[in-house]
Amino acid sequence: MAEIKTVSVIGMGYIGLPTCAIFASRGLEVIGIDINEAVVAKVNRGEIHIIEPDLDGLIQKVVANGKLKAFSTPQPADAYIIAVPTPITPDRKPDVSYVLAAARSIAPVLKRDDLVVLESTSPVGTTRVMTALLAELRPDLKFPVAHGEEADVLVAYSPERVLPGKVLTELINNDRSIGGLSRKSSERTAALYSSFVAGDLFITQAESAELVKLTENAFRDVNIAFANELAAVCQDLSLNVWEVIDLANRHPRVNILQPSPGVGGHCIAIDPYFIIDAAPNNTRLISSARRINSERPLSVVRDIEALLDPTRNQTIACLGLSFKPNIDDMRESPAVEVVKLLSKIPNIKIVAAEPNARQLPHELEGSGIMFTDALSAIDQSDIVVLLVDHRQFNLIDPEALKDKKLVDTRGLWTWRKARKPDARIEGKKSEMERSQSLARTGEAA
Ligand code: SAJ
């Protein structure tokens, strides 16, 4: 089979665009496809529409040297990578319509020996469903679902698993699962990814690879829910949850995550529902974890309400709106949810600060919330609510917070900065052992 020289990436979003950049940087001819004309025009100017470290320089370079070209309609290629969103419907069912639309769009340009790889997080069985659609649209070609190793077009599932903020390094260094619908499909997919992946490639069946991706994010959701449940337990017992977790994590086989005002982003808060939908009678733990995490914003609002003085109007400073620290992404952000819930309480003024953004997100516009910088928000407030532990908030002078009532949902001021120096007696561990243990407790960061 001929070498893959041209790769088309369908969907130039948070995953597709960095994937385009990496393939192009390894010398492949890359065709980026997006239905959004503005994204296509931007990429063709060598610019990016998302924030991701080092991506701008790389895109600029590969567009300038002609290795990446963007289009709004599919073009012929040797391999197609589908990296489109897979959201959930309002009743929490997986919505694979973008995957199927992408398959419909490439069907007319497919030819013998082409490879199609689905990367989008998908419910188990989607790769097969997508392939059946391709087979229906192109009866002149043989696909692996019906023809196995005799197929003309090869198809595989290979999920991305990169962390926003570290996408370029994780794309290269993370191991990858590859679930081909035939052995040849897996081998050709592995050959394609080995053009840039330094991690190991593991071949499995498509359905296992689909479930692996969902499992990773459900695992994290369950573990965050454990930390959030502990936070509630500690509140009942008047104990400091940050200290309890920190000390428990010094056990060599315990690694509890951090409590928070909830789980945001477009992956961890969504993907567990794909498993719940597939096995509703056997996902009690995953469902409970989802419930615990999605109820967190409301419990933060209750904590704030408990501090309100009903006899006078008060101002609440909400610090941080993104879904996690040191990024600008406010989609599915629990911090935004907290502010939205607060805005329904009468007789309070809300002042919000988000150092990575210039304005409030759309969903908070017109709700009477003021947008300003952290110090001026603190200055005019009675209650300060820390919603995201951005590095800028770590630098705030404790003097500025002295007379304020605090709700520290990330333990930044009430634990990480406030730990008593005399509460630790250093042992005789080596430097290496010490730094390993600090990394486990999150202290090193
Ligand atoms: N969070 C906590 N406590 C913690 C860690 C995180 O409350 O101890 C919250 C964050 O504040 C945030 C949410 O969880 O609101 C998700 O943040 P994250 O950093 O855990 O993950 P994402 O959504 O940025 O990226 C995840 C990653 N998955 C895993 O770590 C298993 C990433 O590797 C995936 O590629 C990505 O989802 C994806 O695209 O699926």
Short mmCIF file of C-alpha atoms and ligand atoms in Angstrom, two decimals:
data_model
loop_
_atom_site.label_atom_id
_atom_site.label_comp_id
_atom_site.label_asym_id
_atom_site.label_seq_id
_atom_site.Cartn_x
_atom_site.Cartn_y
_atom_site.Cartn_z
CA MET A 1 0.00 0.00 0.00
CA ALA A 2 1.30 3.45 -0.93
CA GLU A 3 2.68 5.77 1.74
CA ILE A 4 0.26 8.34 3.18
CA LYS A 5 1.31 11.74 1.86
CA THR A 6 -1.84 13.84 2.23
CA VAL A 7 -3.93 14.00 5.42
CA SER A 8 -7.23 15.78 5.71
CA VAL A 9 -8.42 16.78 9.18
CA ILE A 10 -12.16 17.38 9.42
CA GLY A 11 -12.88 19.94 12.16
CA MET A 12 -10.23 22.50 13.07
CA GLY A 13 -11.13 22.99 16.73
CA TYR A 14 -9.24 22.39 19.97
CA ILE A 15 -8.01 19.00 18.74
CA GLY A 16 -8.20 19.23 14.94
CA LEU A 17 -6.13 22.38 14.60
CA PRO A 18 -3.15 21.21 16.69
CA THR A 19 -3.37 17.84 14.87
CA CYS A 20 -3.14 19.67 11.52
CA ALA A 21 -0.12 21.58 12.80
CA ILE A 22 1.72 18.48 14.02
CA PHE A 23 1.15 16.42 10.84
CA ALA A 24 2.22 19.40 8.70
CA SER A 25 5.32 19.94 10.83
CA ARG A 26 6.32 16.33 10.04
CA GLY A 27 6.26 17.07 6.30
CA LEU A 28 2.83 15.68 5.35
CA GLU A 29 0.56 17.71 3.09
CA VAL A 30 -2.31 18.68 5.36
CA ILE A 31 -5.77 19.80 4.36
CA GLY A 32 -7.77 21.29 7.22
CA ILE A 33 -11.54 21.31 6.75
CA ASP A 34 -14.02 23.35 8.75
CA ILE A 35 -17.61 24.35 8.06
CA ASN A 36 -16.89 27.72 9.68
CA GLU A 37 -15.61 30.01 6.88
CA ALA A 38 -14.13 32.45 9.40
CA VAL A 39 -11.95 29.67 10.87
CA VAL A 40 -10.83 28.63 7.36
CA ALA A 41 -9.91 32.22 6.45
CA LYS A 42 -8.04 32.70 9.73
CA VAL A 43 -6.01 29.51 9.38
CA ASN A 44 -5.12 30.39 5.77
CA ARG A 45 -3.72 33.68 7.09
CA GLY A 46 -1.54 31.65 9.48
CA GLU A 47 -3.59 32.70 12.51
CA ILE A 48 -5.42 30.68 15.17
CA HIS A 49 -8.87 31.05 16.74
CA ILE A 50 -8.14 29.17 20.00
CA ILE A 51 -5.67 29.74 22.82
CA GLU A 52 -3.06 27.00 23.15
CA PRO A 53 0.61 27.46 24.06
CA ASP A 54 3.00 27.43 21.05
CA LEU A 55 0.25 26.64 18.54
CA ASP A 56 0.26 30.11 16.93
CA GLY A 57 3.94 29.92 15.91
CA LEU A 58 3.57 26.40 14.55
CA ILE A 59 0.47 27.21 12.49
CA GLN A 60 2.13 30.34 11.12
CA LYS A 61 5.12 28.25 10.04
CA VAL A 62 3.22 25.37 8.36
CA VAL A 63 0.85 27.73 6.54
CA ALA A 64 3.79 29.84 5.35
CA ASN A 65 5.66 26.80 4.01
CA GLY A 66 2.51 25.55 2.25
CA LYS A 67 2.15 22.31 4.24
CA LEU A 68 -1.25 23.28 5.71
CA LYS A 69 -4.12 24.60 3.63
CA ALA A 70 -7.65 25.11 4.95
CA PHE A 71 -10.91 24.63 3.03
CA SER A 72 -14.60 24.63 3.88
CA THR A 73 -15.40 21.62 1.69
CA PRO A 74 -13.64 18.23 1.71
CA GLN A 75 -10.79 17.66 -0.72
CA PRO A 76 -9.30 14.30 -1.78
CA ALA A 77 -6.57 12.97 0.53
CA ASP A 78 -4.93 9.64 1.46
CA ALA A 79 -6.17 9.75 5.07
CA TYR A 80 -9.04 11.53 6.80
CA ILE A 81 -9.04 12.32 10.51
CA ILE A 82 -12.44 13.22 11.93
CA ALA A 83 -12.14 15.55 14.93
CA VAL A 84 -15.59 17.12 15.28
CA PRO A 85 -17.58 17.72 18.49
CA THR A 86 -19.81 15.03 20.02
CA PRO A 87 -22.04 16.93 22.47
CA ILE A 88 -24.95 15.63 24.53
CA THR A 89 -28.59 16.46 23.90
CA PRO A 90 -30.63 18.30 26.59
CA ASP A 91 -31.83 14.89 27.83
CA ARG A 92 -28.18 13.74 28.10
CA LYS A 93 -28.04 11.40 25.14
CA PRO A 94 -24.91 11.36 22.95
CA ASP A 95 -25.28 13.43 19.80
CA VAL A 96 -23.13 11.98 17.00
CA SER A 97 -24.72 14.06 14.25
CA TYR A 98 -21.47 15.99 13.57
CA VAL A 99 -19.57 12.71 13.10
CA LEU A 100 -22.17 11.44 10.66
CA ALA A 101 -22.22 14.81 8.84
CA ALA A 102 -18.42 14.64 8.53
CA ALA A 103 -18.70 11.10 7.12
CA ARG A 104 -21.34 12.28 4.62
CA SER A 105 -19.08 15.15 3.57
CA ILE A 106 -16.02 12.97 2.85
CA ALA A 107 -17.97 10.12 1.21
CA PRO A 108 -17.92 11.67 -2.31
CA VAL A 109 -14.10 12.11 -2.31
CA LEU A 110 -13.17 8.69 -0.86
CA LYS A 111 -11.21 6.30 -3.09
CA ARG A 112 -9.54 2.88 -2.84
CA ASP A 113 -6.74 2.59 -0.25
CA ASP A 114 -7.90 5.62 1.72
CA LEU A 115 -7.89 5.56 5.53
CA VAL A 116 -10.59 7.12 7.74
CA VAL A 117 -9.80 7.65 11.44
CA LEU A 118 -12.39 8.85 13.93
CA GLU A 119 -10.80 10.78 16.81
CA SER A 120 -13.88 12.42 18.35
CA THR A 121 -14.96 11.11 21.78
CA SER A 122 -17.76 8.75 20.76
CA PRO A 123 -20.28 6.34 22.22
CA VAL A 124 -19.33 2.69 21.84
CA GLY A 125 -20.28 1.49 18.35
CA THR A 126 -19.99 4.86 16.58
CA THR A 127 -17.06 3.84 14.34
CA ARG A 128 -19.11 0.93 13.02
CA VAL A 129 -22.22 3.11 12.55
CA MET A 130 -20.15 5.72 10.72
CA THR A 131 -18.63 3.03 8.49
CA ALA A 132 -22.06 1.59 7.67
CA LEU A 133 -23.09 5.08 6.53
CA LEU A 134 -19.99 5.41 4.34
CA ALA A 135 -20.72 1.98 2.83
CA GLU A 136 -24.28 3.03 2.10
CA LEU A 137 -23.15 6.25 0.42
CA ARG A 138 -20.34 4.56 -1.56
CA PRO A 139 -21.64 1.15 -2.68
CA ASP A 140 -18.79 1.06 -5.23
CA LEU A 141 -16.19 0.71 -2.41
CA LYS A 142 -15.66 -2.13 0.08
CA PHE A 143 -15.51 -1.19 3.80
CA PRO A 144 -14.20 -3.31 6.69
CA VAL A 145 -17.58 -3.81 8.45
CA ALA A 146 -18.76 -6.11 5.64
CA HIS A 147 -15.49 -7.01 3.93
CA GLY A 148 -12.92 -7.34 6.75
CA GLU A 149 -9.34 -7.56 5.45
CA GLU A 150 -10.62 -7.35 1.84
CA ALA A 151 -11.85 -3.76 2.33
CA ASP A 152 -10.81 -0.99 -0.12
CA VAL A 153 -11.14 1.76 2.50
CA LEU A 154 -9.65 1.25 5.97
CA VAL A 155 -11.36 2.59 9.10
CA ALA A 156 -10.21 2.96 12.71
CA TYR A 157 -11.02 4.73 15.96
CA SER A 158 -8.15 6.46 17.75
CA PRO A 159 -9.11 8.94 20.46
CA GLU A 160 -7.19 12.05 21.38
CA ARG A 161 -6.40 12.33 25.10
CA VAL A 162 -4.57 15.64 25.33
CA LEU A 163 -4.93 18.19 28.12
CA PRO A 164 -5.92 21.72 27.04
CA GLY A 165 -2.91 23.92 27.76
CA LYS A 166 -0.46 21.06 27.02
CA VAL A 167 -1.91 19.87 23.73
CA LEU A 168 1.24 19.97 21.60
CA THR A 169 3.43 18.10 24.06
CA GLU A 170 0.74 15.56 24.97
CA LEU A 171 -0.12 14.90 21.30
CA ILE A 172 3.46 13.80 20.79
CA ASN A 173 4.23 12.09 24.09
CA ASN A 174 1.02 10.37 25.17
CA ASP A 175 0.45 6.71 24.35
CA ARG A 176 -2.44 6.09 21.98
CA SER A 177 -5.05 3.37 21.54
CA ILE A 178 -5.90 2.39 17.99
CA GLY A 179 -9.04 0.40 17.29
CA GLY A 180 -9.13 -0.65 13.67
CA LEU A 181 -12.17 -2.32 12.14
CA SER A 182 -9.65 -4.71 10.56
CA ARG A 183 -6.03 -5.58 11.24
CA LYS A 184 -4.94 -3.64 8.14
CA SER A 185 -6.94 -0.62 9.33
CA SER A 186 -5.07 -0.65 12.68
CA GLU A 187 -1.68 -1.09 11.06
CA ARG A 188 -2.18 1.74 8.60
CA THR A 189 -3.46 4.02 11.38
CA ALA A 190 -0.43 3.14 13.51
CA ALA A 191 1.87 3.95 10.58
CA LEU A 192 0.16 7.32 10.16
CA TYR A 193 0.41 8.33 13.84
CA SER A 194 3.98 7.14 14.15
CA SER A 195 4.89 10.13 11.95
CA PHE A 196 4.69 12.23 15.14
CA VAL A 197 3.74 10.13 18.22
CA ALA A 198 6.68 9.35 20.51
CA GLY A 199 4.45 7.43 22.96
CA ASP A 200 3.51 3.78 22.45
CA LEU A 201 0.66 2.77 20.13
CA PHE A 202 -1.66 0.02 21.38
CA ILE A 203 -3.83 -1.86 18.94
CA THR A 204 -7.25 -3.07 20.05
CA GLN A 205 -10.76 -3.36 18.66
CA ALA A 206 -12.70 -0.19 17.79
CA GLU A 207 -15.30 -0.61 20.54
CA SER A 208 -12.63 -1.04 23.24
CA ALA A 209 -10.82 2.08 22.04
CA GLU A 210 -14.13 3.98 22.16
CA LEU A 211 -14.78 2.84 25.73
CA VAL A 212 -11.16 3.55 26.78
CA LYS A 213 -11.60 7.24 25.98
CA LEU A 214 -14.90 7.46 27.88
CA THR A 215 -13.39 5.52 30.78
CA GLU A 216 -10.48 7.93 31.19
CA ASN A 217 -12.76 10.91 31.63
CA ALA A 218 -15.31 9.03 33.77
CA PHE A 219 -12.43 7.91 36.02
CA ARG A 220 -11.40 11.52 36.56
CA ASP A 221 -15.00 12.60 37.16
CA VAL A 222 -15.49 9.89 39.81
CA ASN A 223 -12.25 10.84 41.51
CA ILE A 224 -13.12 14.55 41.57
CA ALA A 225 -16.54 13.60 42.97
CA PHE A 226 -14.76 11.72 45.78
CA ALA A 227 -12.83 14.90 46.63
CA ASN A 228 -16.03 16.95 46.45
CA GLU A 229 -17.87 14.48 48.69
CA LEU A 230 -15.02 14.72 51.18
CA ALA A 231 -15.38 18.50 51.09
CA ALA A 232 -19.02 18.14 52.16
CA VAL A 233 -18.07 15.63 54.89
CA CYS A 234 -15.39 17.99 56.21
CA GLN A 235 -17.85 20.87 56.21
CA ASP A 236 -20.23 18.80 58.38
CA LEU A 237 -17.36 17.97 60.74
CA SER A 238 -15.83 21.49 60.70
CA LEU A 239 -12.54 20.17 59.35
CA ASN A 240 -10.27 21.55 56.65
CA VAL A 241 -10.71 19.29 53.61
CA TRP A 242 -7.53 20.57 51.98
CA GLU A 243 -5.49 19.51 54.96
CA VAL A 244 -7.23 16.12 55.19
CA ILE A 245 -6.57 15.41 51.49
CA ASP A 246 -3.02 16.70 51.65
CA LEU A 247 -2.20 14.44 54.58
CA ALA A 248 -4.04 11.40 53.14
CA ASN A 249 -2.09 11.85 49.90
CA ARG A 250 1.13 11.33 51.80
CA HIS A 251 0.15 7.64 51.93
CA PRO A 252 2.11 6.00 49.10
CA ARG A 253 -1.00 4.49 47.46
CA VAL A 254 -3.50 7.32 47.95
CA ASN A 255 -3.87 10.12 45.41
CA ILE A 256 -7.06 12.11 45.98
CA LEU A 257 -7.86 14.94 43.56
CA GLN A 258 -8.89 18.44 44.59
CA PRO A 259 -12.39 19.66 45.56
CA SER A 260 -13.83 22.40 43.38
CA PRO A 261 -17.01 24.33 42.61
CA GLY A 262 -17.75 21.60 40.04
CA VAL A 263 -16.38 19.97 36.92
CA GLY A 264 -16.35 22.02 33.75
CA GLY A 265 -15.08 21.87 30.21
CA HIS A 266 -16.52 19.94 27.32
CA CYS A 267 -15.11 16.48 28.17
CA ILE A 268 -15.17 15.28 31.76
CA ALA A 269 -18.62 16.68 32.55
CA ILE A 270 -20.07 15.12 29.38
CA ASP A 271 -18.34 11.85 28.49
CA PRO A 272 -19.57 9.87 31.55
CA TYR A 273 -23.13 10.30 30.21
CA PHE A 274 -22.09 8.28 27.13
CA ILE A 275 -21.32 5.33 29.40
CA ILE A 276 -24.45 5.89 31.50
CA ASP A 277 -26.54 5.93 28.32
CA ALA A 278 -24.96 2.66 27.14
CA ALA A 279 -25.34 0.79 30.44
CA PRO A 280 -27.96 2.60 32.57
CA ASN A 281 -28.39 -0.31 35.01
CA ASN A 282 -24.71 -0.74 35.75
CA THR A 283 -23.45 2.80 36.21
CA ARG A 284 -24.57 3.70 39.73
CA LEU A 285 -21.13 4.97 40.74
CA ILE A 286 -20.56 6.97 37.54
CA SER A 287 -24.08 8.46 37.80
CA SER A 288 -23.66 9.42 41.46
CA ALA A 289 -20.31 11.04 40.72
CA ARG A 290 -21.91 13.06 37.94
CA ARG A 291 -24.66 14.17 40.31
CA ILE A 292 -22.22 15.12 43.08
CA ASN A 293 -20.11 17.21 40.69
CA SER A 294 -23.01 18.88 38.96
CA GLU A 295 -24.58 19.88 42.29
CA ARG A 296 -21.39 21.61 43.45
CA PRO A 297 -22.14 25.10 42.06
CA LEU A 298 -25.40 25.13 44.05
CA SER A 299 -23.65 24.09 47.25
CA VAL A 300 -21.11 26.92 46.78
CA VAL A 301 -24.01 29.36 46.40
CA ARG A 302 -25.52 28.02 49.66
CA ASP A 303 -22.18 28.64 51.43
CA ILE A 304 -22.20 32.22 50.14
CA GLU A 305 -25.84 32.75 51.15
CA ALA A 306 -24.98 31.63 54.67
CA LEU A 307 -22.58 34.59 54.91
CA LEU A 308 -25.07 37.20 53.73
CA ASP A 309 -26.39 39.77 56.15
CA PRO A 310 -30.16 40.00 55.45
CA THR A 311 -30.36 43.53 56.89
CA ARG A 312 -28.28 45.25 54.17
CA ASN A 313 -27.28 45.14 50.52
CA GLN A 314 -23.91 43.55 49.95
CA THR A 315 -21.34 43.19 47.19
CA ILE A 316 -19.86 39.83 46.26
CA ALA A 317 -16.57 39.61 44.36
CA CYS A 318 -16.34 36.46 42.21
CA LEU A 319 -12.79 35.71 41.18
CA GLY A 320 -12.27 33.52 38.12
CA LEU A 321 -14.79 32.46 35.50
CA SER A 322 -12.94 29.92 33.33
CA PHE A 323 -13.52 26.19 33.81
CA LYS A 324 -10.05 25.60 35.23
CA PRO A 325 -6.94 27.59 36.18
CA ASN A 326 -4.80 29.60 33.76
CA ILE A 327 -6.93 29.24 30.66
CA ASP A 328 -9.53 31.52 29.02
CA ASP A 329 -12.11 28.81 28.21
CA MET A 330 -15.41 29.54 29.99
CA ARG A 331 -17.49 26.83 28.30
CA GLU A 332 -19.42 24.64 30.76
CA SER A 333 -17.65 26.49 33.55
CA PRO A 334 -18.89 25.79 37.09
CA ALA A 335 -17.63 29.27 38.05
CA VAL A 336 -19.99 30.84 35.50
CA GLU A 337 -22.77 28.63 36.86
CA VAL A 338 -22.11 29.89 40.42
CA VAL A 339 -22.25 33.52 39.24
CA LYS A 340 -25.43 32.83 37.27
CA LEU A 341 -27.12 31.30 40.34
CA LEU A 342 -25.92 34.19 42.53
CA SER A 343 -27.37 36.74 40.11
CA LYS A 344 -30.85 35.46 41.00
CA ILE A 345 -30.46 36.43 44.67
CA PRO A 346 -32.12 39.80 45.36
CA ASN A 347 -30.35 42.79 46.95
CA ILE A 348 -26.79 41.81 46.19
CA LYS A 349 -24.30 43.30 43.75
CA ILE A 350 -21.91 40.96 41.92
CA VAL A 351 -18.51 42.04 40.66
CA ALA A 352 -16.68 39.42 38.60
CA ALA A 353 -13.01 39.23 37.57
CA GLU A 354 -11.38 36.92 35.04
CA PRO A 355 -7.76 37.83 34.25
CA ASN A 356 -7.74 35.73 31.06
CA ALA A 357 -10.75 37.45 29.47
CA ARG A 358 -11.70 40.98 28.45
CA GLN A 359 -15.42 40.68 29.14
CA LEU A 360 -18.14 38.55 30.67
CA PRO A 361 -19.18 35.43 28.74
CA HIS A 362 -22.41 35.83 26.69
CA GLU A 363 -24.51 33.92 29.20
CA LEU A 364 -23.76 36.47 31.95
CA GLU A 365 -24.27 39.57 29.81
CA GLY A 366 -27.27 41.73 30.72
CA SER A 367 -27.59 40.21 34.21
CA GLY A 368 -26.34 43.35 35.99
CA ILE A 369 -22.98 41.76 36.85
CA MET A 370 -19.99 44.11 36.71
CA PHE A 371 -16.72 42.97 35.12
CA THR A 372 -13.49 44.33 36.51
CA ASP A 373 -10.02 43.34 37.72
CA ALA A 374 -9.52 41.21 40.84
CA LEU A 375 -8.17 43.95 43.12
CA SER A 376 -10.92 46.40 42.40
CA ALA A 377 -13.51 43.61 42.75
CA ILE A 378 -12.08 42.74 46.18
CA ASP A 379 -11.87 46.38 47.15
CA GLN A 380 -15.59 47.04 46.68
CA SER A 381 -16.82 43.72 48.12
CA ASP A 382 -18.10 42.40 51.45
CA ILE A 383 -17.65 38.75 50.44
CA VAL A 384 -14.86 37.41 48.22
CA VAL A 385 -15.48 34.12 46.42
CA LEU A 386 -12.46 32.44 44.85
CA LEU A 387 -13.82 30.26 42.04
CA VAL A 388 -10.69 29.48 40.00
CA ASP A 389 -7.12 29.22 41.32
CA HIS A 390 -5.48 31.29 38.59
CA ARG A 391 -1.81 32.04 39.25
CA GLN A 392 -2.62 35.79 39.44
CA PHE A 393 -4.86 35.21 42.48
CA ASN A 394 -2.00 33.52 44.30
CA LEU A 395 -0.18 36.87 44.22
CA ILE A 396 -2.96 38.81 45.94
CA ASP A 397 -1.72 40.42 49.14
CA PRO A 398 -3.48 38.81 52.15
CA GLU A 399 -3.89 42.38 53.53
CA ALA A 400 -6.42 43.06 50.74
CA LEU A 401 -8.55 40.17 52.03
CA LYS A 402 -8.16 40.93 55.72
CA ASP A 403 -11.61 42.39 56.41
CA LYS A 404 -13.53 40.29 53.90
CA LYS A 405 -15.63 37.21 54.36
CA LEU A 406 -14.02 34.50 52.22
CA VAL A 407 -15.39 31.54 50.29
CA ASP A 408 -12.29 29.81 48.97
CA THR A 409 -13.57 27.00 46.73
CA ARG A 410 -10.04 25.96 45.69
CA GLY A 411 -8.20 26.09 49.01
CA LEU A 412 -5.75 28.58 47.55
CA TRP A 413 -5.78 31.13 50.36
CA THR A 414 -7.20 29.02 53.16
CA TRP A 415 -4.78 26.14 52.78
CA ARG A 416 -2.06 26.37 50.15
CA LYS A 417 -0.98 29.83 51.29
CA ALA A 418 -1.97 29.46 54.91
CA ARG A 419 -0.23 26.24 55.93
CA LYS A 420 1.42 26.64 59.30
CA PRO A 421 5.22 26.37 58.97
CA ASP A 422 5.51 24.59 62.33
CA ALA A 423 3.04 21.85 61.30
CA ARG A 424 5.74 19.94 59.47
CA ILE A 425 8.86 18.31 60.80
CA GLU A 426 11.07 17.37 57.88
CA GLY A 427 12.42 13.82 57.78
CA LYS A 428 15.53 12.42 56.16
CA LYS A 429 14.13 11.72 52.71
CA SER A 430 16.34 12.29 49.68
CA GLU A 431 15.65 15.29 47.45
CA MET A 432 14.23 12.97 44.80
CA GLU A 433 11.84 11.22 47.20
CA ARG A 434 10.76 14.58 48.55
CA SER A 435 9.98 16.03 45.12
CA GLN A 436 8.04 12.86 44.18
CA SER A 437 5.92 13.22 47.29
CA LEU A 438 5.38 16.95 46.66
CA ALA A 439 4.23 16.20 43.12
CA ARG A 440 1.68 13.70 44.49
CA THR A 441 0.17 16.24 46.87
CA GLY A 442 0.09 18.97 44.21
CA GLU A 443 2.47 21.08 46.32
CA ALA A 444 5.21 21.10 43.69
CA ALA A 445 2.96 23.01 41.25
N1 SAJ B 1 -10.98 19.49 38.45
C1 SAJ B 1 -11.31 19.43 39.80
N2 SAJ B 1 -10.42 18.83 40.64
C2 SAJ B 1 -9.25 18.31 40.21
C3 SAJ B 1 -8.93 18.34 38.84
C4 SAJ B 1 -9.81 18.95 37.98
O1 SAJ B 1 -12.35 19.89 40.21
O2 SAJ B 1 -8.50 17.80 41.05
C5 SAJ B 1 -11.91 20.14 37.51
C6 SAJ B 1 -11.27 21.33 36.78
O3 SAJ B 1 -11.29 22.49 37.57
C7 SAJ B 1 -12.15 21.40 35.56
C8 SAJ B 1 -12.52 19.94 35.28
O4 SAJ B 1 -12.24 19.25 36.48
O5 SAJ B 1 -13.33 22.14 35.82
C9 SAJ B 1 -11.77 19.29 34.13
O6 SAJ B 1 -10.42 19.68 34.13
P1 SAJ B 1 -9.21 18.67 33.86
O7 SAJ B 1 -7.96 19.44 33.90
O8 SAJ B 1 -9.33 17.51 34.75
O9 SAJ B 1 -9.51 18.08 32.40
P2 SAJ B 1 -9.85 18.70 30.94
O10 SAJ B 1 -11.34 18.70 30.79
O11 SAJ B 1 -9.14 19.95 30.68
O12 SAJ B 1 -9.21 17.54 29.99
C10 SAJ B 1 -9.64 16.20 30.17
C11 SAJ B 1 -8.40 15.30 30.30
N3 SAJ B 1 -8.80 13.97 30.73
C12 SAJ B 1 -8.21 13.35 31.78
O13 SAJ B 1 -7.37 13.88 32.46
C13 SAJ B 1 -8.66 11.96 32.06
C14 SAJ B 1 -7.65 15.26 28.95
O14 SAJ B 1 -6.57 14.34 29.02
C15 SAJ B 1 -8.64 14.82 27.84
O15 SAJ B 1 -7.99 14.75 26.58
C16 SAJ B 1 -9.73 15.85 27.78
O16 SAJ B 1 -10.43 15.83 29.05
C17 SAJ B 1 -10.66 15.48 26.63
O17 SAJ B 1 -10.58 16.14 25.57
O18 SAJ B 1 -11.40 14.49 26.74
#
